[in-house]
Tab-separated table of C-alpha atoms in Angstrom:
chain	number	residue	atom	x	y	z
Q	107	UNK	CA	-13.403	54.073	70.753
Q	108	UNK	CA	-11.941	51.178	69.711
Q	109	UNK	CA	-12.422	48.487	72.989
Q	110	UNK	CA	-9.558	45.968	73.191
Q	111	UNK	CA	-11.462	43.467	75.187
Q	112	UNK	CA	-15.526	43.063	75.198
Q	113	UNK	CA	-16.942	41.093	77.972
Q	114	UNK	CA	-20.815	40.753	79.804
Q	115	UNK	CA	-20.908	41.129	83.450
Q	116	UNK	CA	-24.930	40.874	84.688
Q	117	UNK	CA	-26.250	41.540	81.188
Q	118	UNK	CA	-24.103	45.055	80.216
Q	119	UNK	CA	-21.497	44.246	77.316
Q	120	UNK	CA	-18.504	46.120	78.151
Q	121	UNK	CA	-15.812	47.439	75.873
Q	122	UNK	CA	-12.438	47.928	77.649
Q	123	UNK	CA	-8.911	48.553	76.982
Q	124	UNK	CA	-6.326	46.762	78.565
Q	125	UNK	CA	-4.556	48.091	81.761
Q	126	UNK	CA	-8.740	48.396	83.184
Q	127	UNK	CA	-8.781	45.700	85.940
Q	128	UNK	CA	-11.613	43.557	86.497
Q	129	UNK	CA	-12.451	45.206	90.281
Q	130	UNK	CA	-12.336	49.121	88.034
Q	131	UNK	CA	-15.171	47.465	85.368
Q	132	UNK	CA	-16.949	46.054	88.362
Q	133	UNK	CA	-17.180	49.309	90.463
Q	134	UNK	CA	-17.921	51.483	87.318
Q	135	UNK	CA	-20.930	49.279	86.197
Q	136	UNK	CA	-21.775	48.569	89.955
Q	137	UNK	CA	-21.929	52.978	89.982
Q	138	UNK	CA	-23.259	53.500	86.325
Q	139	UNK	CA	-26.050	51.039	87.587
Q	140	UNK	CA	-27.239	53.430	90.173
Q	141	UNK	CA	-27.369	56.227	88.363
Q	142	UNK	CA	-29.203	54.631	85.482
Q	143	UNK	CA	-31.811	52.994	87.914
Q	144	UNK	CA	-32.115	56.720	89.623
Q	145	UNK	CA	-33.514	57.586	85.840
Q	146	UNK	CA	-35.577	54.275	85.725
Q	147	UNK	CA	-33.623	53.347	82.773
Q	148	UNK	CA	-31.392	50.181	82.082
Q	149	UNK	CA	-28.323	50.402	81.706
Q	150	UNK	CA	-27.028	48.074	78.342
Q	151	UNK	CA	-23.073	48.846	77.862
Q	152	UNK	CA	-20.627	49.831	78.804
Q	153	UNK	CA	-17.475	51.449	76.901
Q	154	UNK	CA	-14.569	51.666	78.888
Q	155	UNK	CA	-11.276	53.464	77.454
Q	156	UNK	CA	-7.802	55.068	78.750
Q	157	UNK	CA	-6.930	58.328	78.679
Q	158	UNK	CA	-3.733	58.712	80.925
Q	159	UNK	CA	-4.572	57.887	83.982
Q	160	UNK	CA	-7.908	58.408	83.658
Q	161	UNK	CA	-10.947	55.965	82.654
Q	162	UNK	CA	-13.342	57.368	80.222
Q	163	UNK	CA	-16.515	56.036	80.647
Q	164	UNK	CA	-19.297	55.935	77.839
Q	165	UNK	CA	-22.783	54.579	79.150
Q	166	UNK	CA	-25.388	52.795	76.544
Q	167	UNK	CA	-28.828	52.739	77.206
Q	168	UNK	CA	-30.719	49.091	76.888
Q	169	UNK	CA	-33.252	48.972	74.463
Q	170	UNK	CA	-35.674	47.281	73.666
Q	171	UNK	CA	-36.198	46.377	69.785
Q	172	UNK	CA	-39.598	45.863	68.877
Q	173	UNK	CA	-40.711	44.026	65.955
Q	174	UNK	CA	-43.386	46.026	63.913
Q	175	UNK	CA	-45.248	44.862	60.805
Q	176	UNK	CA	-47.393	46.674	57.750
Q	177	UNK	CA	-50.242	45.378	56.671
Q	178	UNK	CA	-52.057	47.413	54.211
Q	179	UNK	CA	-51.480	50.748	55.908
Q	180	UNK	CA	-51.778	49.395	59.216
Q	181	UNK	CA	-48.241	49.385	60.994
Q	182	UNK	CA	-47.663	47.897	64.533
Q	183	UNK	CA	-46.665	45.219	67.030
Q	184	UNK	CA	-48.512	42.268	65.935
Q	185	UNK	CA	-49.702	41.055	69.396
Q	186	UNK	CA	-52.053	44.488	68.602
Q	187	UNK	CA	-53.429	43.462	64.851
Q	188	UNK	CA	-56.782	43.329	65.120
Q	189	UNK	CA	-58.449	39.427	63.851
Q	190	UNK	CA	-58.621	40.665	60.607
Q	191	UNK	CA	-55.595	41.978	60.132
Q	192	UNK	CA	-53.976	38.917	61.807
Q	193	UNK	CA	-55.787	36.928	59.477
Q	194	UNK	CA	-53.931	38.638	56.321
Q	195	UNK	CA	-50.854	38.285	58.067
Q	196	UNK	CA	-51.493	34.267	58.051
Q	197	UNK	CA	-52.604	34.138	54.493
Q	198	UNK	CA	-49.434	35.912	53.307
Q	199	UNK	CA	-47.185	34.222	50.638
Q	200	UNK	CA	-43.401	35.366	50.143
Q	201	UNK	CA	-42.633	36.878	46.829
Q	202	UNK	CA	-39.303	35.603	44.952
């Protein structure tokens, strides 16, 4: 899809073409919400686009992006090295 217009509305970047009015985005995410909170997931975009008269809707889940780290062999969120390992991440010089 190729969005005219990108906007956020409550934290949900939406895509839309033009000719989708500000009260259509707003009752699609207000539904898409609901159905995403039914699956206790977040909802994260929103991809609006025109197809006649009709509004195809594309839904994007939020995720989260988490950081993860290797340290000889070890691989995983930092916060979870253990003192050692958070010790060679410390000591660690950049190459180049």
């Amino acid at each position: 899809m190729i969005a005219s217009n990108t906007s956020v509305i409550d934290d949900v970047l939406i895509n839309y073409d033009n000719g989708i009015s500000e009260d259509e985005i707003r009752q699609i995410l207000a539904e898409e919400r609901l159905l995403w909170l039914a699956k206790g997931k977040t909802l994260g975009k929103l991809e609006l686009s025109l197809d006649g008269d009709e509004i195809i809707v594309r839904a994007i889940e939020k995720s989260s992006i988490k950081r993860l780290r290797r340290i000889t062999g070890y691989l995983s969120e930092v916060d979870r090295f253990n003192d050692a390992k958070q010790a060679e991440l410390r000591d660690r010089k950049a190459q180049g």
